[in-house]
XYZ file of C-alpha atoms in Angstrom:
584
model
C -14.903 50.958 -52.728
C -16.316 48.415 -55.146
C -13.928 49.364 -57.964
C -10.960 51.556 -58.761
C -11.434 51.192 -62.523
C -14.123 50.016 -64.898
C -13.707 46.990 -67.156
C -12.979 48.946 -70.299
C -10.216 51.323 -69.267
C -7.088 49.351 -68.220
C -4.216 49.284 -70.730
C -0.591 48.126 -70.926
C 0.577 51.339 -69.243
C -1.304 50.174 -66.128
C 0.959 47.090 -65.733
C 1.952 46.292 -62.128
C -0.897 48.463 -60.783
C -3.046 47.029 -58.009
C -6.710 47.422 -58.941
C -10.198 46.515 -57.769
C -12.843 45.661 -60.368
C -16.518 44.678 -60.196
C -18.937 43.278 -62.725
C -20.679 40.226 -64.141
C -19.009 36.938 -65.088
C -19.255 36.712 -68.857
C -17.298 33.528 -69.491
C -15.211 30.985 -67.539
C -12.402 28.767 -68.861
C -11.292 26.337 -66.138
C -8.138 24.263 -66.732
C -7.959 23.104 -63.123
C -4.572 24.607 -62.372
C -5.536 27.853 -64.067
C -8.885 29.650 -64.469
C -9.650 32.549 -66.796
C -12.738 34.667 -66.265
C -14.063 37.415 -68.533
C -15.471 40.150 -66.291
C -18.028 42.464 -67.916
C -19.607 45.786 -67.057
C -21.154 48.567 -69.126
C -17.715 49.802 -70.193
C -16.138 46.606 -71.502
C -14.517 43.292 -70.616
C -11.385 42.546 -68.602
C -9.794 39.106 -68.457
C -9.038 37.764 -64.972
C -6.514 35.001 -64.321
C -6.418 32.667 -61.321
C -3.155 30.665 -61.205
C -2.545 28.015 -58.528
C 1.143 28.977 -58.393
C 0.450 32.688 -57.821
C -3.088 32.800 -56.441
C -4.016 31.918 -52.811
C -5.697 28.497 -52.522
C -8.926 29.880 -51.019
C -9.206 32.287 -53.965
C -8.649 29.424 -56.431
C -11.419 27.476 -54.700
C -13.819 30.419 -55.081
C -12.886 30.778 -58.755
C -13.863 27.193 -59.437
C -17.332 27.865 -57.974
C -18.155 30.898 -60.082
C -20.992 30.756 -62.617
C -22.146 32.832 -65.577
C -23.635 36.216 -64.585
C -22.396 35.998 -60.976
C -21.728 39.510 -59.698
C -18.203 39.624 -58.260
C -15.594 42.005 -56.937
C -11.912 41.189 -57.465
C -8.654 42.732 -56.367
C -5.417 41.971 -58.141
C -2.499 43.220 -60.171
C -2.474 44.269 -63.830
C -0.058 42.068 -65.791
C 0.828 41.639 -69.448
C -1.374 39.126 -71.204
C 0.460 36.268 -72.932
C -2.182 35.642 -75.623
C -3.235 39.140 -76.531
C -6.719 39.847 -77.890
C -6.699 42.652 -80.490
C -10.516 42.629 -80.647
C -11.043 44.360 -77.291
C -9.439 47.547 -75.893
C -8.173 45.699 -72.787
C -6.721 42.846 -74.843
C -3.070 43.517 -73.905
C -3.543 42.969 -70.163
C -5.171 40.707 -67.611
C -5.664 40.823 -63.837
C -3.778 38.352 -61.628
C -6.435 37.983 -58.928
C -5.449 37.934 -55.247
C -8.917 38.345 -53.750
C -12.473 37.632 -54.948
C -15.817 38.421 -53.324
C -19.105 37.071 -54.675
C -21.536 39.982 -54.399
C -24.444 37.959 -55.796
C -25.013 34.625 -57.445
C -27.103 34.099 -60.572
C -29.311 31.469 -62.118
C -28.185 30.278 -65.526
C -29.652 32.906 -67.896
C -32.292 31.719 -70.397
C -30.154 32.870 -73.331
C -26.491 33.631 -73.903
C -25.567 37.205 -73.110
C -23.337 37.714 -76.130
C -23.380 40.066 -79.115
C -24.860 37.214 -81.153
C -27.304 35.581 -78.786
C -29.346 32.401 -79.097
C -32.426 34.093 -77.626
C -35.418 34.915 -79.807
C -37.075 38.327 -79.629
C -39.988 37.208 -77.428
C -37.653 35.559 -74.921
C -35.330 38.554 -74.828
C -38.258 40.944 -74.284
C -39.478 38.807 -71.374
C -36.031 39.063 -69.794
C -35.260 42.546 -71.067
C -33.111 43.354 -68.011
C -30.758 40.568 -69.154
C -30.910 41.645 -72.797
C -29.750 45.116 -71.690
C -26.449 43.562 -70.632
C -25.675 42.705 -74.256
C -23.381 45.174 -75.963
C -25.563 45.906 -79.052
C -28.603 46.800 -76.942
C -26.553 48.768 -74.425
C -24.830 50.671 -77.232
C -28.209 51.562 -78.736
C -29.331 53.151 -75.472
C -26.063 55.056 -75.148
C -26.544 56.194 -78.760
C -30.048 57.424 -77.918
C -28.609 59.364 -74.978
C -26.074 61.049 -77.273
C -28.818 62.081 -79.697
C -31.028 63.542 -76.949
C -28.095 65.432 -75.432
C -27.167 66.837 -78.860
C -30.789 67.971 -79.311
C -30.925 69.612 -75.885
C -27.598 71.373 -76.346
C -28.503 72.689 -79.806
C -31.934 73.990 -78.824
C -30.659 75.502 -75.570
C -28.008 77.397 -77.507
C -30.801 78.742 -79.757
C -32.626 80.167 -76.682
C -35.265 77.440 -76.468
C -36.519 76.735 -72.932
C -37.453 73.204 -71.880
C -40.849 73.230 -70.156
C -42.753 70.216 -68.818
C -46.462 69.950 -69.618
C -49.107 67.775 -67.887
C -49.620 64.060 -68.495
C -53.169 63.996 -67.091
C -55.225 66.051 -69.519
C -58.626 66.155 -71.226
C -59.717 63.698 -73.903
C -60.310 65.157 -77.376
C -62.191 63.604 -80.311
C -59.589 64.389 -83.003
C -56.671 62.140 -83.945
C -56.026 58.617 -82.678
C -57.745 57.020 -79.699
C -56.789 58.302 -76.280
C -55.637 56.221 -73.353
C -57.978 57.250 -70.554
C -57.405 57.302 -66.791
C -60.378 57.145 -64.405
C -60.476 59.744 -61.651
C -61.223 58.334 -58.181
C -62.062 61.751 -56.738
C -64.326 62.776 -59.630
C -66.792 59.930 -60.101
C -67.540 59.049 -63.711
C -64.885 61.403 -65.081
C -61.639 60.586 -66.829
C -58.294 62.079 -67.654
C -56.597 61.260 -70.947
C -52.908 60.698 -71.530
C -51.627 63.223 -74.102
C -51.207 62.272 -77.744
C -49.029 65.392 -77.879
C -48.628 68.572 -75.812
C -50.175 70.544 -78.686
C -52.554 72.891 -76.861
C -50.182 73.395 -73.930
C -47.313 74.513 -76.139
C -49.657 76.957 -77.867
C -50.657 78.301 -74.456
C -46.965 78.699 -73.629
C -46.677 80.944 -76.680
C -49.657 82.969 -75.439
C -47.791 83.129 -72.137
C -44.795 84.737 -73.830
C -42.276 81.851 -73.571
C -41.324 82.570 -77.223
C -39.245 79.389 -77.792
C -40.238 76.128 -76.110
C -39.097 72.548 -76.402
C -39.685 69.332 -74.512
C -38.509 65.749 -74.940
C -41.798 64.232 -73.907
C -43.699 60.963 -73.677
C -46.899 60.789 -75.743
C -49.559 58.079 -75.916
C -51.816 56.765 -78.687
C -54.139 53.797 -78.460
C -53.726 52.616 -82.046
C -52.640 49.561 -84.013
C -48.952 48.822 -83.704
C -46.117 47.916 -86.056
C -42.332 47.731 -85.949
C -41.861 51.506 -85.872
C -44.792 52.347 -83.578
C -45.362 51.926 -79.844
C -48.391 52.852 -77.703
C -46.094 55.225 -75.817
C -43.473 57.134 -77.759
C -41.168 60.098 -77.335
C -41.347 63.417 -79.181
C -38.975 66.336 -79.481
C -41.760 68.887 -79.202
C -41.019 72.489 -80.217
C -42.883 75.779 -80.647
C -41.844 79.322 -81.580
C -43.644 82.680 -81.489
C -43.495 85.494 -84.068
C -42.476 83.112 -86.865
C -43.514 82.182 -90.371
C -43.012 78.821 -92.081
C -39.573 79.805 -93.376
C -38.337 80.496 -89.834
C -39.391 77.035 -88.668
C -37.834 75.273 -91.657
C -34.524 77.095 -91.287
C -34.318 76.457 -87.537
C -34.966 72.732 -87.769
C -32.871 72.214 -90.868
C -30.138 73.516 -88.591
C -31.001 70.981 -85.895
C -31.027 68.101 -88.390
C -27.701 69.164 -89.909
C -26.249 69.410 -86.400
C -27.395 65.879 -85.511
C -26.118 64.350 -88.744
C -22.734 66.002 -88.237
C -22.469 65.465 -84.480
C -23.779 61.874 -84.404
C -22.905 60.459 -87.827
C -20.061 62.706 -88.996
C -22.032 63.487 -92.167
C -22.346 66.912 -93.803
C -25.715 67.378 -95.518
C -26.348 70.740 -97.120
C -29.326 70.101 -99.395
C -32.818 70.040 -97.909
C -34.968 70.052 -101.041
C -38.597 71.130 -100.763
C -41.434 69.360 -102.479
C -45.145 70.003 -102.359
C -47.451 67.245 -101.191
C -49.014 67.061 -104.659
C -45.595 66.702 -106.291
C -44.527 63.989 -103.830
C -47.676 62.004 -104.552
C -47.252 62.430 -108.303
C -43.555 61.510 -108.392
C -43.354 58.891 -105.638
C -46.885 57.880 -104.630
C -46.559 58.860 -100.977
C -45.929 61.914 -98.824
C -42.662 60.662 -97.325
C -40.583 59.615 -100.333
C -37.105 58.133 -100.087
C -35.084 60.242 -102.533
C -31.799 58.347 -102.130
C -32.613 56.515 -105.369
C -34.610 57.092 -108.548
C -37.461 54.963 -109.897
C -39.706 58.034 -110.098
C -43.242 57.518 -111.339
C -44.016 58.063 -114.981
C -47.683 58.797 -115.695
C -48.768 56.993 -118.856
C -52.401 57.982 -119.430
C -51.563 60.056 -122.517
C -49.449 57.323 -124.113
C -51.344 54.208 -122.993
C -55.054 54.998 -123.315
C -55.209 55.390 -127.082
C -55.367 51.684 -127.964
C -57.962 48.969 -127.449
C -56.676 47.821 -124.054
C -59.704 48.065 -121.754
C -57.738 47.663 -118.499
C -55.883 50.919 -119.150
C -58.739 52.734 -120.890
C -61.051 52.287 -117.904
C -58.412 53.336 -115.352
C -58.257 56.719 -113.684
C -54.454 56.449 -113.637
C -51.893 54.420 -115.573
C -48.447 54.789 -114.040
C -45.106 52.970 -114.127
C -41.569 52.828 -112.809
C -38.331 51.616 -114.360
C -36.482 48.914 -112.387
C -32.711 49.283 -112.999
C -31.276 46.121 -114.560
C -34.672 44.412 -114.461
C -34.473 43.282 -118.097
C -32.485 40.253 -116.915
C -35.397 38.934 -114.844
C -36.797 35.635 -116.065
C -40.493 35.160 -116.757
C -40.717 33.169 -113.522
C -39.163 36.037 -111.550
C -41.540 38.558 -113.130
C -44.508 36.307 -112.335
C -43.394 36.304 -108.676
C -43.283 40.101 -108.816
C -46.844 40.139 -110.182
C -47.915 37.805 -107.365
C -46.239 40.182 -104.891
C -48.288 43.213 -106.004
C -51.479 41.090 -105.996
C -51.077 40.197 -102.319
C -53.901 41.525 -100.105
C -51.432 43.876 -98.370
C -50.785 45.624 -101.719
C -54.078 44.984 -103.501
C -53.195 45.362 -107.196
C -55.240 43.316 -109.653
C -52.242 42.703 -111.894
C -49.188 44.271 -113.496
C -48.087 45.030 -117.044
C -44.354 44.881 -117.763
C -41.996 45.979 -120.513
C -38.440 44.673 -120.975
C -36.071 47.311 -122.376
C -33.589 45.322 -124.466
C -29.969 46.301 -124.944
C -30.494 46.713 -128.719
C -33.141 49.386 -128.144
C -36.154 47.162 -128.774
C -38.935 46.385 -126.297
C -40.753 43.220 -125.253
C -43.925 43.600 -123.209
C -46.777 41.577 -121.769
C -49.171 43.656 -123.913
C -47.447 43.432 -127.304
C -50.848 42.527 -128.767
C -52.050 46.077 -128.111
C -48.934 48.292 -128.244
C -46.184 48.650 -130.836
C -42.520 49.594 -130.434
C -43.251 53.308 -130.850
C -45.816 53.167 -128.016
C -43.436 51.314 -125.708
C -40.641 53.788 -126.479
C -42.929 56.551 -125.178
C -43.488 54.527 -122.003
C -39.729 54.254 -121.579
C -39.350 58.001 -122.069
C -42.066 58.767 -119.499
C -40.542 56.467 -116.854
C -36.915 57.329 -117.605
C -36.185 53.697 -118.509
C -32.809 52.830 -120.027
C -31.658 49.808 -122.005
C -31.500 46.857 -119.598
C -34.351 48.099 -117.374
C -37.776 46.623 -116.650
C -40.839 48.896 -116.722
C -43.578 47.879 -114.266
C -47.008 49.431 -114.873
C -50.063 49.506 -112.605
C -53.469 51.054 -113.248
C -56.762 51.781 -111.530
C -58.151 54.359 -109.106
C -55.508 57.053 -108.756
C -54.838 57.103 -105.012
C -54.857 53.325 -104.616
C -52.649 52.804 -107.665
C -50.087 55.330 -106.458
C -49.950 53.602 -103.070
C -49.511 50.194 -104.720
C -46.725 51.383 -107.005
C -45.042 53.163 -104.101
C -44.963 49.868 -102.178
C -43.436 48.154 -105.220
C -40.843 50.924 -105.577
C -39.729 50.516 -101.957
C -39.677 46.722 -102.216
C -37.461 46.843 -105.306
C -35.159 49.370 -103.651
C -34.691 46.920 -100.759
C -34.006 44.021 -103.128
C -31.526 46.104 -105.138
C -29.865 47.390 -101.918
C -30.460 51.022 -102.903
C -31.448 52.113 -99.386
C -27.976 52.534 -97.911
C -27.977 53.113 -94.152
C -24.917 55.380 -94.274
C -26.494 57.721 -96.839
C -28.865 60.456 -95.661
C -31.297 62.377 -97.854
C -33.570 64.830 -96.007
C -36.567 66.458 -97.659
C -39.248 68.969 -96.675
C -42.748 68.124 -97.870
C -44.941 71.238 -97.790
C -48.402 72.478 -98.824
C -50.405 69.545 -97.487
C -54.172 69.538 -97.894
C -55.719 71.205 -94.863
C -58.573 68.686 -94.771
C -59.138 65.106 -95.853
C -62.459 63.419 -96.526
C -63.434 60.527 -94.247
C -65.737 58.012 -95.951
C -66.864 56.483 -92.632
C -68.016 59.722 -91.002
C -68.914 61.335 -94.328
C -67.209 64.612 -93.448
C -63.863 66.372 -93.558
C -61.229 65.888 -90.876
C -58.092 67.924 -90.249
C -55.167 66.226 -91.975
C -52.791 67.347 -89.200
C -54.933 68.790 -86.379
C -57.645 71.456 -86.082
C -55.184 74.160 -84.979
C -53.295 74.201 -88.301
C -53.585 77.437 -90.236
C -54.580 77.465 -93.921
C -52.063 78.933 -96.338
C -52.394 82.728 -96.475
C -55.380 83.841 -98.562
C -57.120 80.444 -98.637
C -59.487 80.712 -95.679
C -62.407 81.777 -97.881
C -61.914 78.688 -100.080
C -63.218 76.596 -97.186
C -66.736 77.745 -98.058
C -66.636 76.726 -101.716
C -63.966 74.018 -102.150
C -62.659 72.772 -98.793
C -60.723 69.881 -100.329
C -58.571 72.319 -102.317
C -57.386 74.338 -99.310
C -53.682 73.923 -98.535
C -52.365 73.857 -94.984
C -49.505 75.994 -93.717
C -47.949 72.676 -92.707
C -44.703 70.828 -93.346
C -43.149 67.414 -92.741
C -39.446 66.645 -92.528
C -38.666 63.343 -94.249
C -35.398 61.442 -93.883
C -34.663 58.343 -95.960
C -38.317 57.612 -96.623
C -39.452 58.151 -93.040
C -41.335 61.091 -91.614
C -39.149 62.202 -88.707
C -40.934 65.472 -87.939
C -44.049 67.405 -88.748
C -45.628 70.687 -87.814
C -47.476 73.766 -88.919
C -48.104 77.442 -88.440
C -51.004 77.605 -85.992
C -54.220 79.559 -85.964
C -53.820 82.320 -83.358
C -57.109 84.202 -83.822
C -60.254 83.147 -81.930
C -62.647 83.909 -84.776
C -60.578 81.979 -87.314
C -60.281 79.041 -84.910
C -64.054 79.092 -84.367
C -64.613 78.959 -88.133
C -62.205 76.031 -88.419
C -64.101 74.081 -85.757
C -67.300 74.852 -87.631
C -65.884 73.548 -90.936
C -64.748 70.391 -89.136
C -68.270 69.663 -87.945
C -68.026 70.814 -84.322
C -71.096 72.499 -82.931
C -70.309 75.726 -81.036
C -71.119 73.896 -77.802
C -68.752 71.025 -78.650
C -65.955 73.424 -79.590
C -66.310 75.312 -76.306
C -66.528 72.084 -74.275
C -63.389 70.661 -75.849
C -61.235 73.700 -76.553
C -62.860 76.663 -74.815
C -59.732 77.208 -72.702
C -57.608 77.713 -75.846
C -60.104 80.050 -77.502
C -60.354 82.053 -74.282
C -56.567 82.370 -74.256
C -56.587 83.705 -77.816
C -58.578 86.719 -76.550
C -55.607 87.892 -74.500
C -53.067 88.751 -77.172
C -51.999 85.455 -78.763
C -48.921 85.971 -80.973
C -48.439 84.351 -84.390
C -46.766 81.025 -83.677
C -45.874 77.656 -85.113
C -43.848 74.587 -84.361
C -42.804 71.063 -85.110
C -42.498 67.717 -83.358
C -39.869 65.085 -84.146
C -40.425 61.404 -83.400
C -37.352 60.751 -81.281
C -37.588 56.941 -81.366
C -37.704 56.851 -85.166
C -35.071 59.565 -85.560
C -32.630 57.705 -83.311
C -33.219 54.435 -85.172
C -32.548 56.037 -88.574
C -29.419 57.820 -87.347
C -28.364 54.441 -85.919
C -28.800 52.759 -89.311
C -32.066 50.953 -88.569
C -35.791 51.496 -89.068
C -37.113 49.370 -86.187
C -37.378 51.438 -83.041
C -37.708 48.728 -80.373
C -33.971 48.152 -79.978
C -33.522 51.840 -79.109
C -36.112 51.747 -76.303
C -35.082 50.443 -72.889
C -38.324 48.584 -72.159
C -40.399 48.314 -75.357
C -43.779 46.685 -75.835
C -44.490 43.968 -78.377
C -46.672 44.190 -81.491
C -49.777 43.596 -79.388
C -48.933 46.547 -77.138
C -48.008 44.267 -74.229
C -45.064 44.500 -71.889
C -44.303 40.778 -71.618
C -41.674 41.383 -68.939
C -44.050 42.849 -66.330
C -47.170 41.313 -67.954
C -49.021 44.564 -68.639
C -51.754 45.520 -69.251
C -53.310 43.427 -66.479
C -56.592 43.263 -64.548
C -56.953 45.237 -61.327
C -58.673 43.960 -58.204
C -62.287 44.601 -57.306
C -61.445 47.051 -54.530
C -59.654 49.330 -56.984
C -62.523 49.021 -59.475
C -65.009 49.980 -56.788
C -62.900 52.965 -55.707
C -62.864 54.123 -59.349
C -66.614 53.534 -59.729
C -66.041 51.211 -62.672
C -68.640 48.472 -63.018
C -66.518 45.873 -64.779
C -66.760 42.118 -64.348
C -63.285 40.698 -63.843
C -62.598 37.712 -66.095
C -60.751 34.727 -64.667
């Protein structure tokens, strides 16, 4: 056998035991007459000792030829370590080696395989198989495994059945761009990789599965960022004979279970907030409620004077920065420059310092007196010592700009604590949103989302006012899950396609199979999908998902390790009937 123990399990009680260990050489300290080697595997590190007085000469010779990341097998005796290391579990012992076998040699790695490495992100992604040997990365993958097992165990105990759905499906026009796969056997036709198993899980409900889940890969050909990959993993769930309350209660339970099981945290409160309220109070539909700085709308108390910037604005709104009164003029000017960056897009910012003596000093003292500014402070909840920051303009853009400022200040003030968890349900989303490019309404979630009860007729007269029977679960300012109660009636689904601009022929071509299924006794149903990558990162105290994915892609959607995507040869192109000129 290659090993009797792993490198993390031997302790002082194993003294005088003969053992065989295998692993990678982490570090070598060669004194000539004595050599120490740190041997590493997934489970930990064990120190080996080669001593010319106690170790056979041929074994000493082999020890002097070892290099970093050599794969070796050693046999020896567990002895008490003279210089104990309290920082590792095996720090009280070492192995007096009597035999060593080199299982494989190694080139010198391009970066140090230590907790704190000298390798940059691009280099480590190119050699990801080496990066996986580092403890932080390995621990992240083990952490992900624990989360997925906790999810599976919880849902299985609640009578959910895990069912696999196809990866080669039909392209649909809604949502993000599809990744498409040419079919060799069907010339000129293409499969698409699923953006989600949405229609299949609805068909499973028609099929009577009642409770379904799947931890599933999904694919979207869209622009990337730190928390988005072209392929990602969902915890996809669906239930039959349920209303919104049933879904919320079930998946509150799952979230509580994960927080307790993984983080040891008890969270009882899952407040609910409408989409409109979230936008009004925080400027976005996934607010971080671990801290304050709620929006204060100032139209009524700021548009009565001769200040044209505010008077011409659709919305005047502000937040109170805790302790911001101490900021110098130079620091405030930098803050103004920050909101004027192209990424934020504000034209400027008005500020008010709330002095400790109860007076106010603002950048618009020419237009507003102390009584006016006191009303601003009341509207924003500002206290003595705070700084009120005010933006104005078109309502939606201004809310988004102030929301970005709120989150930036929370980061600077260290208010977003990774060991604090604040979940929130956001409900009553708009069913439709207007798209300026196509000049028509699109489904805010997807075209299978049901309107709130009693609002279907509103689609004829005021489609923008219709609320969806939809819900998002937000955790610490991140959407970790979203879902809806689905349409389960063919006629209602046909009307929805009509309102979304599908012709009857287009609706049948794209979704005829689903509408046909609805004719055979489709039950009321609904569900939710969690973004597993993001959920794991947040539970692990981070917001960047790449470190929790074994083989992630970079910001350009490339796998730099295997150099993908890549051209294919002409023979394959011809077999697929693709007339593409290959670039050199």
